[in-house]
């Protein structure tokens, strides 16, 4: 007897529902997308019990007539594509014609719809795939679909639903994505008859973000836009300033022609763009909108269409990276500090500041410790002094102060700013090192006494494999007996670092990931390490001249606001904020 049977249609729908309809939030997604495709300008989503009991979506779109309403819940019925050619350029959110049939196979449905040119509407009810008659009924223009008791005949799937709160959070996330990419539409979200969001249409994206998240988030976004005529790719983005970065990527919203997507190439481009602006393990906040020709990518890859396939993903990657990076480098993304508004807290801070200045009166020391600092005892043939490029005469009025031997408070045009001396010097060092290495090699000088160190065979191999890099760093090594090498000469710029310690760390980097990392990344890591080791440390008293020079160097930097590790190098305070707090305004 034949073992193979053709499945019943409702069975097929239920299987399809397994892919498209995972949970109540998927129903919200499909229904709201249909409303958008129907040209709605006002969409209301109401749910009960996290969507487990009820999900209702009402719109004022162009509606369906009696015949269409009867067909809409049948499998593979769609008004959005007709031939396979249409698959090449899909401009609507839906096209697979399976969402309504899938939903109707796993829940109780009531759908009411009326077209603009009709005086009355029609309605239809479906209970887990068994459809009633389509009958006339009274209705506003548009469509309202109610979905009750999802999976009630499928205990195995119902069991997988989470608590109402969890399901609600998925619905809110889904609602947020749609509301972000359709700022011209009025959106309302109600849960258990309580309004959660009531978003007025024709909002700017920034306003919508403020309404959906917080005004603080809305205020900390930098806008950028680019139009590539050749490729037809248009990018619009609101970039989160580094200080609002997160520990996960939940606040990264990427939209392709209005469709929320997740894409690893794009995520990578975002990460690269922020390199050096935020710490490695943090995620920037970003709202990224890509518009491009519909036939340049395929959305028909995944049933929920959250993944797409770009025909030229390298191009997309490089354009996004370039646009974001250029913007991030061109603006001052420094941290600006705000004194908390609360009366009491504000006063506490004011008192603390006053107290602080009392204790730390500017000391007019002319003592010159020099940037040599801890390394001043080093046995160099000639004493190294840092570049004199920016050494200038002391200004008439000293407008800085070193505190805790670690921070520099300095007056700025807008107010004042507190600098982390190590972080800033590290940034300066890093930029200088990059520049010098690019131009050739670091200038080196012979040590009076070579410093020796022991190493394993593997480490010796790493050294010989990276001989060129070591030479570029201005380091000269010689064999010094069995498994021993000695440092003969060391880079002038790295004078603050102990040569042997530096070599240890360098070998660590070379043996760690040298096999998997490309040369450029490795060099970047080495330069980061070198910058850190060769910078003034926290807890080191600096002379006025040194501070002067640090401040002058800061002004010549493109990205002084972040150390190479992405930590802020300075925090700015505005004068206006101070005046407000001291009740001067
Ligand atoms: P798809 O969206 O992929 O076409 P669906 O199963 O989601 O498939 O919807 C089937 C069809 O029902 C749509 O193509 C559309 O013609 C119609 N439809 C669904 N929802 C609405 C709505 N809110 N307003 C008007 N027409 C709708
Ligand atoms: Mg659809």
Coordinates of C-alpha atoms and ligand atoms in Angstrom, one line a residue:
X1 CA 0.0 0.0 0.0
X2 CA 1.3 3.5 -0.8
X3 CA 2.9 5.2 2.1
X4 CA 2.8 8.7 0.7
X5 CA -0.3 10.8 1.0
X6 CA -1.0 14.3 -0.2
X7 CA -1.5 16.5 2.8
X8 CA -4.8 18.2 3.4
X9 CA -4.8 22.0 2.7
X10 CA -5.4 23.0 6.3
X11 CA -2.5 20.8 7.3
X12 CA -0.3 22.6 4.8
X13 CA -1.4 25.9 6.2
X14 CA -0.7 24.8 9.7
X15 CA 2.8 23.7 8.7
X16 CA 3.3 27.1 6.9
X17 CA 2.1 28.8 10.1
X18 CA 4.9 27.1 11.9
X19 CA 7.3 29.1 9.9
X20 CA 5.6 32.5 9.7
X21 CA 3.5 32.6 12.9
X22 CA 5.8 31.9 15.8
X23 CA 4.1 33.9 18.4
X24 CA 1.5 36.7 18.8
X25 CA 4.1 39.3 17.7
X26 CA 4.3 37.6 14.3
X27 CA 0.6 38.1 13.9
X28 CA 1.0 41.7 14.7
X29 CA 3.8 42.0 12.2
X30 CA 1.8 40.4 9.4
X31 CA -1.4 42.3 10.0
X32 CA 0.3 45.6 10.3
X33 CA 2.3 45.0 7.2
X34 CA -0.9 44.2 5.3
X35 CA -2.4 47.5 6.6
X36 CA 0.7 49.5 5.4
X37 CA 0.5 47.7 2.0
X38 CA -3.1 48.8 1.9
X39 CA -2.1 52.4 2.1
X40 CA -3.4 53.0 5.6
X41 CA -2.5 56.3 7.3
X42 CA -3.9 55.2 10.7
X43 CA -3.3 51.9 12.3
X44 CA -4.5 50.7 15.7
X45 CA -3.2 47.5 17.4
X46 CA -5.1 46.2 20.4
X47 CA -4.1 43.2 22.4
X48 CA -5.2 41.3 25.4
X49 CA -3.2 39.0 27.6
X50 CA 0.0 39.6 25.7
X51 CA -1.8 38.7 22.4
X52 CA -2.6 35.3 23.7
X53 CA -6.3 36.1 24.1
X54 CA -6.7 38.7 21.4
X55 CA -4.8 40.6 18.7
X56 CA -6.8 43.1 16.7
X57 CA -5.5 45.4 14.0
X58 CA -7.7 48.1 12.5
X59 CA -6.7 50.3 9.6
X60 CA -8.1 53.0 7.3
X61 CA -6.6 51.5 4.1
X62 CA -8.3 50.8 0.8
X63 CA -10.1 47.7 2.2
X64 CA -11.3 44.6 0.5
X65 CA -14.6 43.9 -1.4
X66 CA -16.7 40.9 -0.8
X67 CA -14.9 38.7 -3.2
X68 CA -11.4 39.6 -2.0
X69 CA -12.4 39.2 1.6
X70 CA -13.5 35.7 0.8
X71 CA -10.2 34.9 -1.0
X72 CA -7.8 36.7 1.3
X73 CA -7.7 33.8 3.8
X74 CA -7.2 31.1 1.2
X75 CA -3.6 29.8 0.8
X76 CA -1.3 31.5 -1.7
X77 CA -3.7 34.3 -2.4
X78 CA -2.2 37.7 -2.9
X79 CA -2.9 40.9 -4.8
X80 CA 0.8 41.9 -4.7
X81 CA 2.5 39.8 -7.3
X82 CA 1.1 38.0 -10.4
X83 CA 4.0 36.5 -12.3
X84 CA 7.5 35.2 -11.4
X85 CA 8.9 38.4 -13.0
X86 CA 7.3 40.4 -10.1
X87 CA 9.5 38.5 -7.7
X88 CA 12.5 40.5 -9.0
X89 CA 11.3 43.8 -7.7
X90 CA 9.1 43.5 -4.7
X91 CA 8.1 46.9 -3.3
X92 CA 5.4 45.8 -0.9
X93 CA 6.0 44.3 2.5
X94 CA 4.0 41.2 1.7
X95 CA 4.0 39.1 -1.4
X96 CA 4.0 35.4 -0.3
X97 CA 0.2 35.3 0.1
X98 CA 0.5 32.9 3.1
X99 CA 0.2 35.1 6.2
X100 CA -3.6 35.3 6.5
X101 CA -4.1 31.7 5.6
X102 CA -1.5 30.7 8.1
X103 CA -3.0 32.8 10.9
X104 CA -6.5 31.5 10.1
X105 CA -5.4 27.9 10.4
X106 CA -4.2 28.3 14.0
X107 CA -6.8 30.8 15.6
X108 CA -10.3 32.2 15.6
X109 CA -10.6 35.0 13.1
X110 CA -13.1 37.7 12.5
X111 CA -12.4 40.1 9.6
X112 CA -14.4 43.1 8.6
X113 CA -13.6 45.2 5.6
X114 CA -15.0 48.0 3.4
X115 CA -13.6 49.6 0.3
X116 CA -13.8 53.4 -0.1
X117 CA -16.3 53.2 -3.0
X118 CA -18.7 50.9 -1.2
X119 CA -21.5 51.9 1.2
X120 CA -21.3 49.0 3.5
X121 CA -18.8 46.4 4.5
X122 CA -18.5 42.6 4.6
X123 CA -17.3 40.2 7.3
X124 CA -16.1 36.7 7.5
X125 CA -15.3 34.4 10.4
X126 CA -12.8 31.5 10.4
X127 CA -12.1 29.0 13.1
X128 CA -8.8 27.2 12.7
X129 CA -9.2 26.8 9.0
X130 CA -13.0 26.3 8.8
X131 CA -14.4 29.4 7.1
X132 CA -17.9 30.7 7.4
X133 CA -19.9 32.6 4.8
X134 CA -18.8 36.1 3.8
X135 CA -21.8 38.3 4.8
X136 CA -22.6 42.0 4.6
X137 CA -22.1 44.0 7.8
X138 CA -21.7 47.6 8.9
X139 CA -18.1 48.9 8.9
X140 CA -15.9 51.9 8.5
X141 CA -13.7 52.2 5.5
X142 CA -10.7 50.0 5.9
X143 CA -10.1 46.7 7.5
X144 CA -10.2 45.3 11.0
X145 CA -9.0 41.8 11.7
X146 CA -9.4 40.1 15.1
X147 CA -7.3 37.1 16.0
X148 CA -8.5 35.2 19.2
X149 CA -7.0 32.4 21.2
X150 CA -4.0 31.7 19.0
X151 CA -2.9 28.0 18.9
X152 CA -5.9 27.0 21.0
X153 CA -6.3 23.8 19.1
X154 CA -2.6 23.1 19.1
X155 CA -1.6 22.5 22.7
X156 CA 2.0 21.7 21.8
X157 CA 2.4 25.1 20.3
X158 CA 0.3 27.0 22.8
X159 CA 2.7 25.6 25.5
X160 CA 5.6 27.4 23.9
X161 CA 3.9 30.8 24.4
X162 CA 5.6 32.7 27.2
X163 CA 4.0 34.8 29.9
X164 CA 1.8 37.7 28.9
X165 CA 4.6 40.1 29.8
X166 CA 7.1 38.4 27.6
X167 CA 4.8 38.1 24.7
X168 CA 3.9 41.8 25.1
X169 CA 7.5 42.8 25.0
X170 CA 7.8 41.0 21.6
X171 CA 4.7 42.8 20.4
X172 CA 6.1 46.1 21.5
X173 CA 9.4 45.4 19.7
X174 CA 7.5 44.5 16.6
X175 CA 5.3 47.6 16.8
X176 CA 8.4 49.8 17.4
X177 CA 10.2 48.5 14.3
X178 CA 7.1 49.2 12.1
X179 CA 6.5 52.6 13.7
X180 CA 10.1 53.6 13.1
X181 CA 10.0 52.9 9.4
X182 CA 6.6 54.5 8.8
X183 CA 6.8 57.9 10.5
X184 CA 4.0 59.3 8.3
X185 CA 1.5 56.9 9.7
X186 CA -0.6 57.4 13.0
X187 CA 0.1 54.3 15.2
X188 CA -1.7 53.3 18.4
X189 CA -0.9 50.4 20.6
X190 CA -3.3 49.3 23.3
X191 CA -2.9 46.5 25.8
X192 CA -5.8 45.4 27.9
X193 CA -7.7 48.6 26.9
X194 CA -4.8 50.8 28.1
X195 CA -3.0 53.0 25.5
X196 CA 0.7 52.2 25.5
X197 CA 1.6 54.4 22.5
X198 CA -0.3 56.9 20.6
X199 CA 2.0 58.2 17.9
X200 CA 0.8 61.0 15.6
X201 CA 1.7 60.6 12.0
X202 CA 4.1 62.9 10.0
X203 CA 6.6 63.0 12.9
X204 CA 10.2 63.4 12.1
X205 CA 12.2 60.3 12.7
X206 CA 13.9 62.0 15.7
X207 CA 10.5 62.9 17.2
X208 CA 9.3 59.3 16.7
X209 CA 12.4 57.9 18.4
X210 CA 11.9 60.3 21.3
X211 CA 8.2 59.1 21.6
X212 CA 9.1 55.4 21.4
X213 CA 12.2 55.5 23.6
X214 CA 13.1 58.7 25.4
X215 CA 13.9 62.3 24.6
X216 CA 17.4 61.7 25.9
X217 CA 18.0 59.1 23.2
X218 CA 16.4 61.4 20.6
X219 CA 18.8 64.2 21.6
X220 CA 21.9 62.1 21.4
X221 CA 21.7 61.2 17.8
X222 CA 23.8 62.6 14.9
X223 CA 22.2 62.7 11.5
X224 CA 23.9 61.7 8.3
X225 CA 22.8 61.1 4.8
X226 CA 24.4 60.0 1.5
X227 CA 23.2 59.5 -2.0
X228 CA 25.3 57.4 -4.3
X229 CA 24.2 58.2 -7.8
X230 CA 26.1 55.4 -9.5
X231 CA 24.6 52.6 -7.4
X232 CA 21.3 54.2 -6.6
X233 CA 21.9 53.5 -2.9
X234 CA 20.6 56.2 -0.5
X235 CA 21.5 56.0 3.1
X236 CA 20.0 58.0 5.9
X237 CA 21.0 57.4 9.5
X238 CA 20.7 58.7 13.0
X239 CA 23.8 57.7 14.8
X240 CA 24.0 57.3 18.6
X241 CA 26.8 59.3 20.2
X242 CA 29.3 57.0 21.8
X243 CA 28.2 57.8 25.4
X244 CA 24.8 56.2 24.8
X245 CA 26.2 52.9 23.5
X246 CA 24.8 49.7 24.9
X247 CA 26.0 46.3 25.9
X248 CA 23.9 44.6 23.2
X249 CA 22.7 45.3 19.7
X250 CA 19.0 45.8 20.6
X251 CA 19.1 49.4 19.7
X252 CA 20.4 48.9 16.2
X253 CA 17.6 49.3 13.8
X254 CA 18.3 48.6 10.2
X255 CA 15.7 49.1 7.5
X256 CA 16.0 48.2 3.8
X257 CA 13.3 50.0 1.7
X258 CA 11.2 50.3 4.9
X259 CA 11.6 46.6 5.9
X260 CA 13.3 45.8 9.2
X261 CA 16.2 43.5 8.5
X262 CA 19.1 41.9 10.3
X263 CA 22.3 41.5 8.2
X264 CA 25.7 40.5 9.3
X265 CA 27.5 42.6 6.7
X266 CA 25.8 45.7 7.7
X267 CA 26.3 45.0 11.4
X268 CA 30.0 44.5 10.7
X269 CA 30.1 47.8 8.8
X270 CA 28.6 49.6 11.8
X271 CA 31.0 48.0 14.2
X272 CA 33.9 49.1 12.0
X273 CA 32.6 52.6 11.6
X274 CA 32.6 53.0 15.4
X275 CA 36.0 51.4 15.9
X276 CA 38.0 53.5 18.3
X277 CA 34.9 55.6 19.2
X278 CA 33.5 53.1 21.6
X279 CA 34.9 50.2 23.6
X280 CA 35.2 46.9 21.8
X281 CA 32.5 45.1 23.7
X282 CA 29.9 47.8 23.4
X283 CA 27.3 48.3 20.7
X284 CA 26.4 51.7 19.2
X285 CA 22.8 52.9 19.0
X286 CA 21.9 53.4 15.4
X287 CA 18.8 53.9 13.2
X288 CA 19.9 53.1 9.6
X289 CA 17.7 53.5 6.6
X290 CA 18.8 52.1 3.2
X291 CA 16.9 52.8 0.1
X292 CA 18.0 51.0 -3.0
X293 CA 16.6 49.5 -6.2
X294 CA 14.3 46.6 -5.4
X295 CA 16.0 44.4 -7.9
X296 CA 19.4 44.7 -6.2
X297 CA 18.6 42.2 -3.5
X298 CA 16.4 39.2 -2.8
X299 CA 13.8 39.2 0.1
X300 CA 12.5 35.8 -0.7
X301 CA 15.1 34.1 1.5
X302 CA 13.3 33.7 4.7
X303 CA 9.6 33.3 5.5
X304 CA 9.5 36.3 7.9
X305 CA 11.7 38.2 5.4
X306 CA 14.0 39.4 8.2
X307 CA 17.0 38.3 6.2
X308 CA 17.7 39.4 2.7
X309 CA 20.4 38.6 0.1
X310 CA 22.3 41.5 -1.4
X311 CA 23.6 40.9 -4.9
X312 CA 26.5 43.1 -4.1
X313 CA 27.0 43.0 -0.4
X314 CA 30.6 44.4 -0.5
X315 CA 29.4 47.6 -2.1
X316 CA 26.7 48.0 0.6
X317 CA 29.3 47.3 3.3
X318 CA 31.8 49.8 2.0
X319 CA 29.2 52.6 1.4
X320 CA 27.7 52.2 4.8
X321 CA 31.2 52.1 6.5
X322 CA 32.3 55.2 4.5
X323 CA 29.3 57.3 5.3
X324 CA 29.1 56.5 9.0
X325 CA 32.9 56.7 9.5
X326 CA 33.1 60.0 7.8
X327 CA 30.4 61.5 10.0
X328 CA 31.8 60.1 13.2
X329 CA 35.2 61.5 12.4
X330 CA 33.9 64.9 11.4
X331 CA 31.9 65.7 14.5
X332 CA 33.0 66.1 18.1
X333 CA 31.5 63.1 19.7
X334 CA 33.0 64.0 23.1
X335 CA 31.1 63.3 26.2
X336 CA 29.2 66.3 27.6
X337 CA 28.4 66.2 31.2
X338 CA 25.2 67.4 32.6
X339 CA 24.7 68.2 36.2
X340 CA 21.6 66.4 37.3
X341 CA 18.5 68.6 37.4
X342 CA 17.2 67.5 40.8
X343 CA 17.7 70.3 43.3
X344 CA 19.3 68.3 46.0
X345 CA 21.6 66.3 43.7
X346 CA 22.6 69.5 41.9
X347 CA 23.5 71.2 45.1
X348 CA 25.5 68.3 46.3
X349 CA 27.5 68.5 43.1
X350 CA 28.0 72.2 43.3
X351 CA 29.2 71.9 46.9
X352 CA 31.5 69.1 45.8
X353 CA 32.9 71.3 43.0
X354 CA 33.4 74.3 45.4
X355 CA 35.0 72.1 48.0
X356 CA 37.2 70.6 45.4
X357 CA 38.5 73.9 44.1
X358 CA 39.2 75.0 47.7
X359 CA 41.4 72.0 48.3
X360 CA 43.1 72.0 45.0
X361 CA 44.2 75.6 44.5
X362 CA 46.2 76.0 41.4
X363 CA 49.8 75.5 42.3
X364 CA 52.2 77.5 40.2
X365 CA 54.9 75.0 40.1
X366 CA 57.7 75.4 37.6
X367 CA 59.1 72.0 38.5
X368 CA 60.0 70.2 35.4
X369 CA 59.5 66.5 35.7
X370 CA 59.4 66.1 32.0
X371 CA 57.4 63.6 30.0
X372 CA 60.2 61.2 30.8
X373 CA 58.5 60.7 34.2
X374 CA 59.2 57.2 35.5
X375 CA 61.6 56.5 32.7
X376 CA 63.8 59.4 33.5
X377 CA 66.4 57.1 35.0
X378 CA 66.7 55.2 31.8
X379 CA 70.2 54.6 30.5
X380 CA 69.9 56.4 27.1
X381 CA 72.9 57.8 25.4
X382 CA 71.0 61.1 24.9
X383 CA 68.1 62.3 26.9
X384 CA 64.9 62.3 24.9
X385 CA 62.6 65.3 25.0
X386 CA 59.2 65.2 23.4
X387 CA 58.6 67.0 20.2
X388 CA 58.9 70.7 20.6
X389 CA 56.5 71.4 17.8
X390 CA 53.8 72.8 20.1
X391 CA 56.0 74.1 22.9
X392 CA 55.0 77.6 23.3
X393 CA 55.3 80.4 25.8
X394 CA 53.0 80.1 28.8
X395 CA 49.9 82.2 28.3
X396 CA 49.4 85.2 30.6
X397 CA 46.6 83.6 32.4
X398 CA 46.8 79.9 33.3
X399 CA 43.5 78.4 32.5
X400 CA 44.1 74.8 33.6
X401 CA 44.8 72.8 36.8
X402 CA 45.9 69.3 37.4
X403 CA 43.9 67.4 40.0
X404 CA 44.7 64.1 41.7
X405 CA 47.8 64.0 39.5
X406 CA 45.5 62.4 37.0
X407 CA 43.1 64.8 35.5
X408 CA 43.4 68.2 34.0
X409 CA 40.6 70.7 34.4
X410 CA 40.7 73.3 31.7
X411 CA 38.6 76.3 30.8
X412 CA 37.0 76.2 27.3
X413 CA 35.0 78.6 25.4
X414 CA 31.8 76.9 26.3
X415 CA 32.6 76.2 29.9
X416 CA 35.2 73.8 31.2
X417 CA 36.3 70.3 30.6
X418 CA 38.0 67.6 32.6
X419 CA 40.6 65.6 30.8
X420 CA 41.9 62.2 31.7
X421 CA 45.6 62.8 31.2
X422 CA 46.5 59.2 30.4
X423 CA 43.6 58.7 28.0
X424 CA 44.3 61.9 26.1
X425 CA 48.1 61.3 25.9
X426 CA 47.4 57.8 24.7
X427 CA 45.2 59.1 21.9
X428 CA 47.9 61.6 20.9
X429 CA 50.6 58.9 21.0
X430 CA 48.5 56.6 19.0
X431 CA 47.9 59.2 16.2
X432 CA 51.6 60.1 16.2
X433 CA 52.6 56.5 16.0
X434 CA 50.2 55.8 13.2
X435 CA 51.6 58.8 11.3
X436 CA 55.2 57.9 11.8
X437 CA 54.7 54.3 10.9
X438 CA 52.9 55.2 7.8
X439 CA 55.7 57.4 6.7
X440 CA 58.4 54.8 7.4
X441 CA 59.8 53.6 10.7
X442 CA 60.1 55.0 14.2
X443 CA 63.3 56.7 15.0
X444 CA 65.4 54.5 17.3
X445 CA 68.3 55.1 19.6
X446 CA 70.9 52.8 21.0
X447 CA 70.6 51.7 24.7
X448 CA 73.7 52.3 26.7
X449 CA 73.5 48.8 28.0
X450 CA 71.6 46.2 25.9
X451 CA 68.7 44.7 27.9
X452 CA 68.3 40.9 27.5
X453 CA 65.4 38.6 27.8
X454 CA 64.7 34.9 27.5
X455 CA 62.2 33.4 25.0
X456 CA 60.8 30.1 23.9
X457 CA 61.4 28.7 20.4
X458 CA 57.9 29.6 19.4
X459 CA 58.4 33.2 20.5
X460 CA 61.7 33.4 18.7
X461 CA 59.9 32.2 15.6
X462 CA 57.2 34.8 16.0
X463 CA 60.0 37.4 16.2
X464 CA 61.7 36.3 13.1
X465 CA 58.3 36.1 11.2
X466 CA 57.6 39.7 12.2
X467 CA 61.1 41.1 11.7
X468 CA 59.8 43.8 9.4
X469 CA 57.2 45.0 12.0
X470 CA 59.8 45.0 14.7
X471 CA 62.2 47.1 12.6
X472 CA 59.4 49.5 11.8
X473 CA 58.9 50.0 15.5
X474 CA 62.5 51.1 15.8
X475 CA 63.6 48.1 17.8
X476 CA 66.9 46.4 17.2
X477 CA 67.4 42.9 18.6
X478 CA 70.5 40.6 18.7
X479 CA 70.9 37.0 19.6
X480 CA 72.5 36.8 23.1
X481 CA 73.1 33.2 23.8
X482 CA 70.8 30.2 23.9
X483 CA 67.1 31.2 23.9
X484 CA 68.2 34.7 24.9
X485 CA 67.9 38.0 22.9
X486 CA 69.0 41.5 23.8
X487 CA 67.5 44.8 22.9
X488 CA 70.2 47.0 21.4
X489 CA 68.1 50.0 20.3
X490 CA 64.6 51.1 21.1
X491 CA 62.2 53.7 19.7
X492 CA 62.7 57.3 20.9
X493 CA 58.9 57.8 20.9
X494 CA 58.4 54.9 23.2
X495 CA 60.9 56.2 25.7
X496 CA 58.4 56.0 28.5
X497 CA 58.0 52.2 28.2
X498 CA 60.4 49.7 29.6
X499 CA 62.0 48.0 26.6
X500 CA 61.8 44.5 28.0
X501 CA 58.2 44.8 29.2
X502 CA 57.3 46.2 25.8
X503 CA 58.9 43.3 24.0
X504 CA 57.1 40.9 26.3
X505 CA 53.7 42.4 25.4
X506 CA 54.6 42.6 21.7
X507 CA 55.6 38.9 21.7
X508 CA 52.3 38.2 23.4
X509 CA 50.4 39.9 20.6
X510 CA 52.5 38.3 17.9
X511 CA 52.0 34.8 19.2
X512 CA 48.4 35.2 20.2
X513 CA 46.4 35.7 17.1
X514 CA 49.1 36.4 14.5
X515 CA 47.9 33.4 12.5
X516 CA 44.3 34.5 12.2
X517 CA 44.7 38.2 12.1
X518 CA 45.6 40.2 9.0
X519 CA 48.6 42.5 9.1
X520 CA 46.7 45.7 9.4
X521 CA 44.7 44.6 12.4
X522 CA 47.8 43.3 14.1
X523 CA 49.6 46.5 13.5
X524 CA 46.7 48.4 15.0
X525 CA 46.8 46.3 18.1
X526 CA 50.5 46.8 18.4
X527 CA 50.2 50.5 18.1
X528 CA 47.4 50.6 20.6
X529 CA 49.6 48.7 23.0
X530 CA 52.6 51.0 22.3
X531 CA 50.5 54.1 22.8
X532 CA 49.3 52.9 26.1
X533 CA 52.7 52.0 27.4
X534 CA 54.4 55.2 26.2
X535 CA 51.8 57.6 27.6
X536 CA 51.9 59.5 30.9
X537 CA 50.1 57.6 33.5
X538 CA 47.4 58.4 36.0
X539 CA 49.0 59.6 39.2
X540 CA 51.8 61.3 37.5
X541 CA 52.4 65.0 38.4
X542 CA 52.9 67.1 35.2
X543 CA 54.6 70.4 34.8
X544 CA 52.8 73.4 33.4
X545 CA 54.7 73.1 30.2
X546 CA 53.7 69.5 29.8
X547 CA 50.1 70.3 30.4
X548 CA 50.3 73.1 27.9
X549 CA 51.8 70.8 25.4
X550 CA 49.1 68.2 26.0
X551 CA 46.4 70.7 25.5
X552 CA 48.0 72.1 22.3
X553 CA 48.4 68.5 21.0
X554 CA 44.8 67.9 21.8
X555 CA 43.7 70.7 19.5
X556 CA 45.5 69.3 16.6
X557 CA 43.8 65.9 16.8
X558 CA 40.8 64.8 14.8
X559 CA 39.3 62.6 17.4
X560 CA 40.7 63.8 20.7
X561 CA 37.4 62.9 22.4
X562 CA 38.2 59.2 22.7
X563 CA 41.3 57.2 23.6
X564 CA 42.2 54.4 21.2
X565 CA 40.3 51.9 23.4
X566 CA 37.1 54.0 23.0
X567 CA 37.0 55.4 26.5
X568 CA 36.3 59.1 26.7
X569 CA 39.4 61.3 27.1
X570 CA 37.5 64.2 28.4
X571 CA 34.2 65.3 29.8
X572 CA 32.8 68.7 29.0
X573 CA 30.7 70.9 31.2
X574 CA 28.8 73.8 29.8
X575 CA 28.9 77.2 31.3
X576 CA 25.2 77.6 30.8
X577 CA 24.6 74.5 32.9
X578 CA 26.8 76.0 35.7
X579 CA 25.0 79.3 35.5
X580 CA 21.7 77.5 35.8
X581 CA 22.9 75.4 38.8
X582 CA 24.3 78.5 40.6
X583 CA 21.0 80.2 39.9
X584 CA 22.7 83.0 37.9
X585 CA 20.1 82.7 35.1
Ligands
LIG1 P1 0.4 39.0 1.2 O1 0.4 40.2 2.1 O2 1.7 38.3 1.1 O3 -0.2 39.3 -0.2 P2 -1.5 38.0 3.0 O4 -2.0 36.6 3.3 O5 -0.9 38.7 4.1 O6 -0.6 37.9 1.8 O7 -2.7 38.8 2.5 C1 -3.5 38.3 1.4 C2 -4.1 39.5 0.6 O8 -5.2 40.0 1.4 C3 -3.2 40.6 0.3 O9 -2.5 40.4 -0.9 C4 -4.2 41.8 0.2 O10 -4.7 41.9 -1.1 C5 -5.3 41.4 1.1 N1 -5.3 42.1 2.4 C6 -4.8 41.6 3.6 N2 -4.9 42.5 4.6 C7 -5.4 43.6 4.0 C8 -5.8 44.9 4.6 N3 -5.6 45.2 5.8 N4 -6.3 45.8 3.7 C9 -6.6 45.5 2.4 N5 -6.3 44.3 1.8 C10 -5.7 43.3 2.6
LIG2 MG1 0.8 40.0 4.1

